[in-house]
Amino acid sequence: MSFYFAIVGTKDNPIYEAEFGTSKQGGDGVARFREEQRSMNQFIVHSSLDIVEEVQWATPTMYMKCVDKFNNLQVSCFLTAGNIKFLLLHDQKADDAIRQFFTDVYDLYTKTLMNPFYEVDMRITSGVFDGKVKQAAKKYL
Amino acid sequence: MQRGDSLNSPFVPFSPNPSIQQGTPTSTPPLKHTLSSSTSSNLRYSSSRKSIYDRHLNRSQRSELSKASFAFLFGEMVQYAQKRVNGITDLEKKLNLHGYSIGQRLLELLLWREGRGAKRETRILGILQFITTTVYRSIFNKPADGLEKSRDNEDEYMLIDNDPMVNSYISVPKEMSQLNCAAFVAGIIEAVLDGCLFPGRVTAHSVPTEQLPAKTVFLIKFDESVIERESVLG
């Protein structure tokens, strides 16, 4: 089970992306996408942005479960208060685990935003952030 | 004139955020490249290896700030801005910008603190009530004094504050009587609205009355797109 995670800003610009595999049931945490599949990941996630923008006005919740399907892959979305989108591309259903993962990343994102030198829509390049996201992925996914 | 021409710049040139300076667009470097270069250590870590990610976000929730320190800081902020602008509208714009970056952070923080059941606002009335109660209470410890809808224009709303705390130690000379330093709070409100995708302009106007000489009205004027969307949503 592999995951592709991306944080997209208010101008549809990527802020952060990461790939991981599942650590449950003996998985080693390394993503296993086929090479062609890998380059498609970004496009699939990008195209689901349209759907997110439609759905976001229909519901006041922050965690929108599966917003889009492509072949056998699903895209789940979490929308923050400031309209930042967390998108996760995955191949199996895992609603609760994904929700907990998103909540953790939301916590990390808010902490990043508290940095007065970090503006909204800037890329997140902190190694610490990267490490913590991977840790959260290992814990929940 | 651009901040960071190097390939390692995390700076995105396009953004609606007015606090980011406009520069000529350059091609943004691919993400993988930026991430790998961050592991080379020109980064300095504190000796206790703690980063901002280790602080809990609720840590400052119940702490209060003395009015005197804030008044001092705000006074300096106004003076700093005043030296760099010519004109009242520019000064108000600068104060608005200062408040804008605060509002962006406040929005995320407040919604995070609501916890699991947090709901994003999708209607105009919802977001205005959020600002009147939650946002105002978190900054000034009391909700705003009134919220009104303009009878003449569909897209204008007014938030009333009988005594804005930021103006309590600011004295405005007669030649600048049009200036209202609550433009700072207007910036905070504008950022909260922009973040929730209700673009518009927020300006502060003083409307002194007999009992309330410092009464201020924040005029919130929404863009057309917001009104259209609101009517579609029913």
Short mmCIF file of C-alpha atoms in Angstrom, two decimals:
data_model
loop_
_atom_site.label_atom_id
_atom_site.label_comp_id
_atom_site.label_asym_id
_atom_site.label_seq_id
_atom_site.Cartn_x
_atom_site.Cartn_y
_atom_site.Cartn_z
CA MET A 1 0.00 0.00 0.00
CA SER A 2 1.66 3.17 -1.13
CA PHE A 3 0.70 6.73 -0.45
CA TYR A 4 1.46 10.00 -2.11
CA PHE A 5 0.84 13.02 0.06
CA ALA A 6 0.79 16.64 -1.08
CA ILE A 7 -0.01 19.94 0.55
CA VAL A 8 -1.41 22.47 -1.92
CA GLY A 9 -1.66 26.17 -1.17
CA THR A 10 -4.30 28.77 -1.87
CA LYS A 11 -3.04 29.40 -5.38
CA ASP A 12 -2.97 25.71 -6.32
CA ASN A 13 0.78 25.74 -5.78
CA PRO A 14 2.45 22.73 -4.15
CA ILE A 15 3.85 23.47 -0.73
CA TYR A 16 5.06 20.06 0.30
CA GLU A 17 4.95 16.52 -1.04
CA ALA A 18 6.02 13.12 0.22
CA GLU A 19 5.70 9.48 -0.67
CA PHE A 20 5.45 6.62 1.74
CA GLY A 21 4.35 3.05 1.97
CA THR A 22 2.45 1.40 4.72
CA SER A 23 4.23 0.32 7.85
CA LYS A 24 1.43 -1.95 9.00
CA GLN A 25 1.42 -5.69 8.59
CA GLY A 26 5.05 -6.08 7.79
CA GLY A 27 5.29 -3.28 5.24
CA ASP A 28 8.63 -1.56 5.34
CA GLY A 29 7.34 1.97 4.87
CA VAL A 30 8.76 2.41 1.42
CA ALA A 31 6.44 3.46 -1.37
CA ARG A 32 6.09 1.04 -4.18
CA PHE A 33 4.83 2.85 -7.20
CA ARG A 34 5.69 1.70 -10.68
CA GLU A 35 7.87 4.24 -12.45
CA GLU A 36 5.18 5.45 -14.86
CA GLN A 37 2.70 5.58 -12.05
CA ARG A 38 4.95 7.86 -10.08
CA SER A 39 4.94 10.69 -12.57
CA MET A 40 1.19 10.41 -12.88
CA ASN A 41 0.68 10.93 -9.16
CA GLN A 42 1.12 14.66 -9.32
CA PHE A 43 -1.32 14.99 -12.18
CA ILE A 44 -3.98 12.91 -10.51
CA VAL A 45 -3.75 14.94 -7.34
CA HIS A 46 -3.80 18.18 -9.28
CA SER A 47 -6.90 17.24 -11.21
CA SER A 48 -8.76 16.42 -8.03
CA LEU A 49 -8.32 20.03 -6.91
CA ASP A 50 -11.29 21.02 -9.07
CA ILE A 51 -13.53 18.56 -7.34
CA VAL A 52 -12.34 19.73 -3.94
CA GLU A 53 -13.24 23.27 -4.83
CA GLU A 54 -16.75 22.21 -5.76
CA VAL A 55 -17.32 20.04 -2.74
CA GLN A 56 -15.95 22.49 -0.23
CA TRP A 57 -19.00 24.71 -0.44
CA ALA A 58 -21.41 21.87 0.09
CA THR A 59 -20.02 20.77 3.42
CA PRO A 60 -18.66 22.66 6.44
CA THR A 61 -16.47 19.78 7.60
CA MET A 62 -12.72 19.89 7.24
CA TYR A 63 -12.08 16.24 6.49
CA MET A 64 -13.69 15.26 3.21
CA LYS A 65 -13.19 11.60 2.76
CA CYS A 66 -12.70 10.36 -0.75
CA VAL A 67 -13.21 13.13 -3.27
CA ASP A 68 -11.93 11.51 -6.43
CA LYS A 69 -11.17 8.14 -7.94
CA PHE A 70 -8.76 7.38 -10.72
CA ASN A 71 -8.36 3.79 -11.91
CA ASN A 72 -7.79 1.99 -8.67
CA LEU A 73 -6.47 5.00 -6.76
CA GLN A 74 -8.46 7.26 -4.48
CA VAL A 75 -7.77 10.81 -3.41
CA SER A 76 -8.77 11.90 0.08
CA CYS A 77 -8.75 15.50 1.10
CA PHE A 78 -8.53 17.59 4.25
CA LEU A 79 -9.22 21.30 3.94
CA THR A 80 -7.82 23.66 6.54
CA ALA A 81 -9.41 26.89 7.73
CA GLY A 82 -7.13 28.98 5.54
CA ASN A 83 -8.06 26.99 2.44
CA ILE A 84 -4.89 24.88 2.34
CA LYS A 85 -5.55 21.44 0.90
CA PHE A 86 -3.94 18.26 2.20
CA LEU A 87 -4.36 15.57 -0.45
CA LEU A 88 -3.53 11.92 -0.03
CA LEU A 89 -3.42 9.50 -2.93
CA HIS A 90 -3.97 5.93 -1.79
CA ASP A 91 -5.18 2.65 -3.15
CA GLN A 92 -7.16 1.21 -0.28
CA LYS A 93 -9.82 2.59 2.00
CA ALA A 94 -8.62 3.57 5.48
CA ASP A 95 -10.83 6.45 6.53
CA ASP A 96 -10.08 6.59 10.22
CA ALA A 97 -6.36 6.13 9.93
CA ILE A 98 -6.18 8.76 7.24
CA ARG A 99 -8.21 11.16 9.34
CA GLN A 100 -5.82 10.78 12.25
CA PHE A 101 -2.88 11.28 9.93
CA PHE A 102 -4.44 14.45 8.56
CA THR A 103 -5.13 15.75 12.04
CA ASP A 104 -1.47 15.27 12.92
CA VAL A 105 -0.28 17.01 9.79
CA TYR A 106 -2.75 19.83 10.47
CA ASP A 107 -1.12 20.29 13.84
CA LEU A 108 2.31 20.41 12.20
CA TYR A 109 1.14 22.83 9.53
CA THR A 110 -0.35 25.19 12.11
CA LYS A 111 2.93 25.15 13.99
CA THR A 112 4.78 25.96 10.78
CA LEU A 113 2.41 28.85 10.18
CA MET A 114 3.11 30.26 13.64
CA ASN A 115 6.63 31.05 12.45
CA PRO A 116 6.53 34.79 11.70
CA PHE A 117 8.94 34.32 8.82
CA TYR A 118 6.76 31.78 7.14
CA GLU A 119 4.13 33.29 4.87
CA VAL A 120 1.06 31.51 3.60
CA ASP A 121 1.80 29.76 0.28
CA MET A 122 5.52 29.44 0.93
CA ARG A 123 7.12 26.06 0.41
CA ILE A 124 7.84 24.05 3.52
CA THR A 125 11.48 23.06 3.38
CA SER A 126 12.13 22.25 7.01
CA GLY A 127 13.80 18.92 7.63
CA VAL A 128 12.08 18.72 10.99
CA PHE A 129 8.66 19.04 9.38
CA ASP A 130 9.57 16.36 6.89
CA GLY A 131 10.70 14.04 9.65
CA LYS A 132 7.56 14.57 11.68
CA VAL A 133 5.26 13.96 8.72
CA LYS A 134 7.05 10.69 7.99
CA GLN A 135 6.77 9.77 11.66
CA ALA A 136 3.01 10.42 11.58
CA ALA A 137 2.74 8.34 8.44
CA LYS A 138 4.53 5.48 10.11
CA LYS A 139 2.25 5.73 13.10
CA TYR A 140 -1.10 5.79 11.33
CA LEU A 141 -0.77 4.55 7.79
CA MET B 1 14.60 43.02 -6.65
CA GLN B 2 13.73 39.62 -5.39
CA ARG B 3 14.13 37.71 -2.20
CA GLY B 4 16.13 34.61 -3.00
CA ASP B 5 17.17 34.09 -6.59
CA SER B 6 18.96 30.93 -5.62
CA LEU B 7 17.55 27.59 -6.50
CA ASN B 8 16.96 26.88 -2.84
CA SER B 9 14.40 29.62 -2.45
CA PRO B 10 11.18 28.42 -0.87
CA PHE B 11 9.59 31.65 -2.01
CA VAL B 12 6.68 31.38 -4.43
CA PRO B 13 6.38 34.48 -6.60
CA PHE B 14 2.61 34.32 -7.18
CA SER B 15 0.33 34.84 -4.25
CA PRO B 16 -2.78 36.86 -3.38
CA ASN B 17 -1.14 37.57 -0.06
CA PRO B 18 -0.42 41.29 -0.16
CA SER B 19 2.42 41.03 2.31
CA ILE B 20 4.52 39.17 -0.24
CA GLN B 21 6.23 41.68 -2.54
CA GLN B 22 5.47 41.36 -6.23
CA GLY B 23 8.52 40.39 -8.23
CA THR B 24 9.09 39.17 -11.75
CA PRO B 25 8.01 35.57 -11.98
CA THR B 26 10.77 33.01 -12.19
CA SER B 27 10.38 29.34 -12.79
CA THR B 28 9.82 27.63 -9.48
CA PRO B 29 12.37 24.89 -8.89
CA PRO B 30 11.05 21.31 -8.54
CA LEU B 31 10.16 20.39 -4.99
CA LYS B 32 12.42 17.34 -4.63
CA HIS B 33 15.40 19.56 -5.24
CA THR B 34 14.53 21.96 -2.43
CA LEU B 35 13.87 19.21 0.06
CA SER B 36 17.16 17.42 -0.46
CA SER B 37 19.20 20.60 -0.11
CA SER B 38 17.63 21.31 3.27
CA THR B 39 19.42 18.34 4.77
CA SER B 40 22.81 19.96 4.15
CA SER B 41 23.37 21.68 7.44
CA ASN B 42 23.62 25.41 7.05
CA LEU B 43 20.77 25.15 9.54
CA ARG B 44 21.58 25.93 13.12
CA TYR B 45 19.85 23.86 15.73
CA SER B 46 19.36 25.01 19.29
CA SER B 47 21.51 23.07 21.70
CA SER B 48 18.53 21.43 23.32
CA ARG B 49 17.43 20.17 19.87
CA LYS B 50 13.97 21.67 20.36
CA SER B 51 12.13 23.22 17.45
CA ILE B 52 8.83 25.00 17.16
CA TYR B 53 7.28 21.65 16.41
CA ASP B 54 7.83 20.61 19.99
CA ARG B 55 5.78 23.42 21.48
CA HIS B 56 2.15 22.66 22.11
CA LEU B 57 -0.28 25.01 20.37
CA ASN B 58 -2.49 25.34 23.44
CA ARG B 59 0.39 26.58 25.52
CA SER B 60 -0.43 30.23 25.00
CA GLN B 61 -4.17 29.82 25.06
CA ARG B 62 -4.79 31.07 28.56
CA SER B 63 -1.86 33.45 28.83
CA GLU B 64 -2.57 37.15 28.79
CA LEU B 65 -0.53 40.10 27.66
CA SER B 66 -0.27 43.33 29.62
CA LYS B 67 -2.01 46.22 27.92
CA ALA B 68 0.98 48.44 28.54
CA SER B 69 3.41 46.25 26.58
CA PHE B 70 1.01 45.99 23.71
CA ALA B 71 0.34 49.72 23.71
CA PHE B 72 4.09 50.35 23.63
CA LEU B 73 4.62 47.95 20.76
CA PHE B 74 1.66 49.30 18.84
CA GLY B 75 2.79 52.87 19.32
CA GLU B 76 6.21 51.99 17.93
CA MET B 77 4.55 50.15 15.05
CA VAL B 78 2.53 53.22 14.11
CA GLN B 79 5.60 55.45 14.33
CA TYR B 80 7.62 53.03 12.21
CA ALA B 81 4.95 52.97 9.56
CA GLN B 82 4.51 56.72 9.66
CA LYS B 83 8.16 57.32 8.82
CA ARG B 84 7.92 55.22 5.71
CA VAL B 85 4.76 56.54 4.15
CA ASN B 86 3.39 59.83 2.98
CA GLY B 87 -0.33 60.09 3.40
CA ILE B 88 -3.04 58.77 5.66
CA THR B 89 -4.33 56.09 3.29
CA ASP B 90 -0.84 54.64 2.96
CA LEU B 91 -0.43 54.59 6.70
CA GLU B 92 -3.72 52.78 7.12
CA LYS B 93 -2.69 50.37 4.39
CA LYS B 94 0.57 49.58 6.18
CA LEU B 95 -1.24 48.95 9.45
CA ASN B 96 -3.72 46.79 7.56
CA LEU B 97 -0.81 44.73 6.24
CA HIS B 98 0.59 44.20 9.73
CA GLY B 99 -2.77 42.96 10.89
CA TYR B 100 -3.15 40.76 7.82
CA SER B 101 -0.33 38.40 8.70
CA ILE B 102 -1.66 38.10 12.23
CA GLY B 103 -5.16 37.32 10.98
CA GLN B 104 -3.94 34.48 8.79
CA ARG B 105 -2.28 32.77 11.70
CA LEU B 106 -5.13 33.47 14.09
CA LEU B 107 -7.64 31.83 11.77
CA GLU B 108 -5.76 28.54 11.58
CA LEU B 109 -4.90 28.55 15.26
CA LEU B 110 -8.46 29.20 16.43
CA LEU B 111 -9.94 26.52 14.23
CA TRP B 112 -7.27 24.07 15.31
CA ARG B 113 -8.07 24.79 18.93
CA GLU B 114 -11.74 23.99 18.37
CA GLY B 115 -10.62 20.42 18.06
CA ARG B 116 -12.16 17.54 16.25
CA GLY B 117 -15.57 19.06 15.63
CA ALA B 118 -14.20 22.17 13.99
CA LYS B 119 -16.28 23.41 11.12
CA ARG B 120 -15.19 25.69 8.30
CA GLU B 121 -17.52 28.57 7.60
CA THR B 122 -19.18 28.61 4.21
CA ARG B 123 -21.81 31.33 4.65
CA ILE B 124 -21.36 35.06 5.12
CA LEU B 125 -23.36 35.23 8.33
CA GLY B 126 -21.40 32.30 9.73
CA ILE B 127 -18.01 33.82 9.15
CA LEU B 128 -19.09 37.23 10.45
CA GLN B 129 -20.39 35.66 13.64
CA PHE B 130 -17.16 33.73 13.96
CA ILE B 131 -15.24 36.99 13.79
CA THR B 132 -17.56 38.84 16.15
CA THR B 133 -17.37 36.17 18.83
CA THR B 134 -14.42 33.80 18.58
CA VAL B 135 -11.78 35.99 16.97
CA TYR B 136 -12.63 39.06 18.98
CA ARG B 137 -12.80 37.12 22.20
CA SER B 138 -9.43 35.56 21.65
CA ILE B 139 -7.73 38.91 21.04
CA PHE B 140 -9.65 41.33 23.26
CA ASN B 141 -11.35 39.00 25.73
CA LYS B 142 -14.78 40.27 24.82
CA PRO B 143 -16.97 39.87 21.74
CA ALA B 144 -17.47 42.79 19.38
CA ASP B 145 -20.27 45.15 20.24
CA GLY B 146 -22.43 44.84 17.19
CA LEU B 147 -22.86 43.42 13.72
CA GLU B 148 -25.10 45.09 11.19
CA LYS B 149 -26.00 44.65 7.56
CA SER B 150 -26.11 47.76 5.41
CA ARG B 151 -29.54 48.59 4.09
CA ASP B 152 -28.30 50.37 0.99
CA ASN B 153 -25.77 47.87 -0.33
CA GLU B 154 -26.09 44.11 -0.55
CA ASP B 155 -22.40 43.55 -0.07
CA GLU B 156 -21.66 45.74 2.93
CA TYR B 157 -21.67 44.75 6.56
CA MET B 158 -20.61 46.69 9.61
CA LEU B 159 -18.87 45.44 12.72
CA ILE B 160 -19.08 47.84 15.63
CA ASP B 161 -16.55 48.23 18.40
CA ASN B 162 -17.36 50.82 21.04
CA ASP B 163 -13.81 51.22 22.24
CA PRO B 164 -11.08 49.53 20.21
CA MET B 165 -8.34 48.52 22.57
CA VAL B 166 -5.60 49.36 20.08
CA ASN B 167 -6.65 53.00 19.95
CA SER B 168 -6.70 53.54 23.70
CA TYR B 169 -3.21 55.03 23.89
CA ILE B 170 -2.96 56.53 20.42
CA SER B 171 -3.63 60.24 20.15
CA VAL B 172 -4.34 61.48 16.66
CA PRO B 173 -3.51 65.12 15.81
CA LYS B 174 -6.25 67.29 14.30
CA GLU B 175 -4.63 67.36 10.85
CA MET B 176 -4.86 63.60 10.66
CA SER B 177 -8.33 63.24 12.07
CA GLN B 178 -9.23 60.86 9.25
CA LEU B 179 -6.73 58.33 10.52
CA ASN B 180 -7.99 55.46 12.57
CA CYS B 181 -5.34 53.10 13.82
CA ALA B 182 -7.91 50.38 14.14
CA ALA B 183 -6.87 49.74 10.53
CA PHE B 184 -4.67 47.19 12.25
CA VAL B 185 -7.71 45.29 13.51
CA ALA B 186 -9.32 45.77 10.10
CA GLY B 187 -6.33 43.93 8.66
CA ILE B 188 -6.88 41.04 11.04
CA ILE B 189 -10.54 40.84 10.02
CA GLU B 190 -9.66 41.04 6.34
CA ALA B 191 -7.18 38.19 6.65
CA VAL B 192 -9.71 35.96 8.39
CA LEU B 193 -12.22 36.67 5.62
CA ASP B 194 -9.66 36.12 2.84
CA GLY B 195 -8.54 32.86 4.37
CA CYS B 196 -12.07 31.52 4.34
CA LEU B 197 -12.43 32.61 0.72
CA PHE B 198 -14.62 35.68 1.30
CA PRO B 199 -12.45 38.26 -0.45
CA GLY B 200 -13.26 41.86 0.25
CA ARG B 201 -12.04 45.09 1.81
CA VAL B 202 -12.28 46.03 5.44
CA THR B 203 -11.80 49.60 6.57
CA ALA B 204 -12.04 51.25 9.96
CA HIS B 205 -14.08 54.40 10.45
CA SER B 206 -14.50 56.42 13.62
CA VAL B 207 -18.04 57.41 14.42
CA PRO B 208 -17.80 59.19 17.76
CA THR B 209 -21.02 59.62 19.72
CA GLU B 210 -21.64 61.42 23.00
CA GLN B 211 -21.42 58.41 25.25
CA LEU B 212 -18.84 56.59 23.14
CA PRO B 213 -16.24 59.00 21.81
CA ALA B 214 -14.04 56.21 20.51
CA LYS B 215 -16.69 54.19 18.71
CA THR B 216 -15.35 52.58 15.57
CA VAL B 217 -17.18 50.89 12.73
CA PHE B 218 -15.41 48.31 10.55
CA LEU B 219 -16.95 48.49 7.12
CA ILE B 220 -16.73 45.09 5.42
CA LYS B 221 -17.30 45.22 1.69
CA PHE B 222 -17.39 41.84 0.00
CA ASP B 223 -16.45 41.15 -3.62
CA GLU B 224 -19.16 40.34 -6.14
CA SER B 225 -18.09 36.71 -6.33
CA VAL B 226 -18.97 36.27 -2.68
CA ILE B 227 -22.48 37.64 -3.11
CA GLU B 228 -23.06 35.50 -6.18
CA ARG B 229 -21.92 32.40 -4.40
CA GLU B 230 -24.03 33.23 -1.40
CA SER B 231 -27.14 33.52 -3.54
CA VAL B 232 -26.36 30.23 -5.29
CA LEU B 233 -25.97 28.47 -1.97
CA GLY B 234 -29.38 29.78 -1.03
#
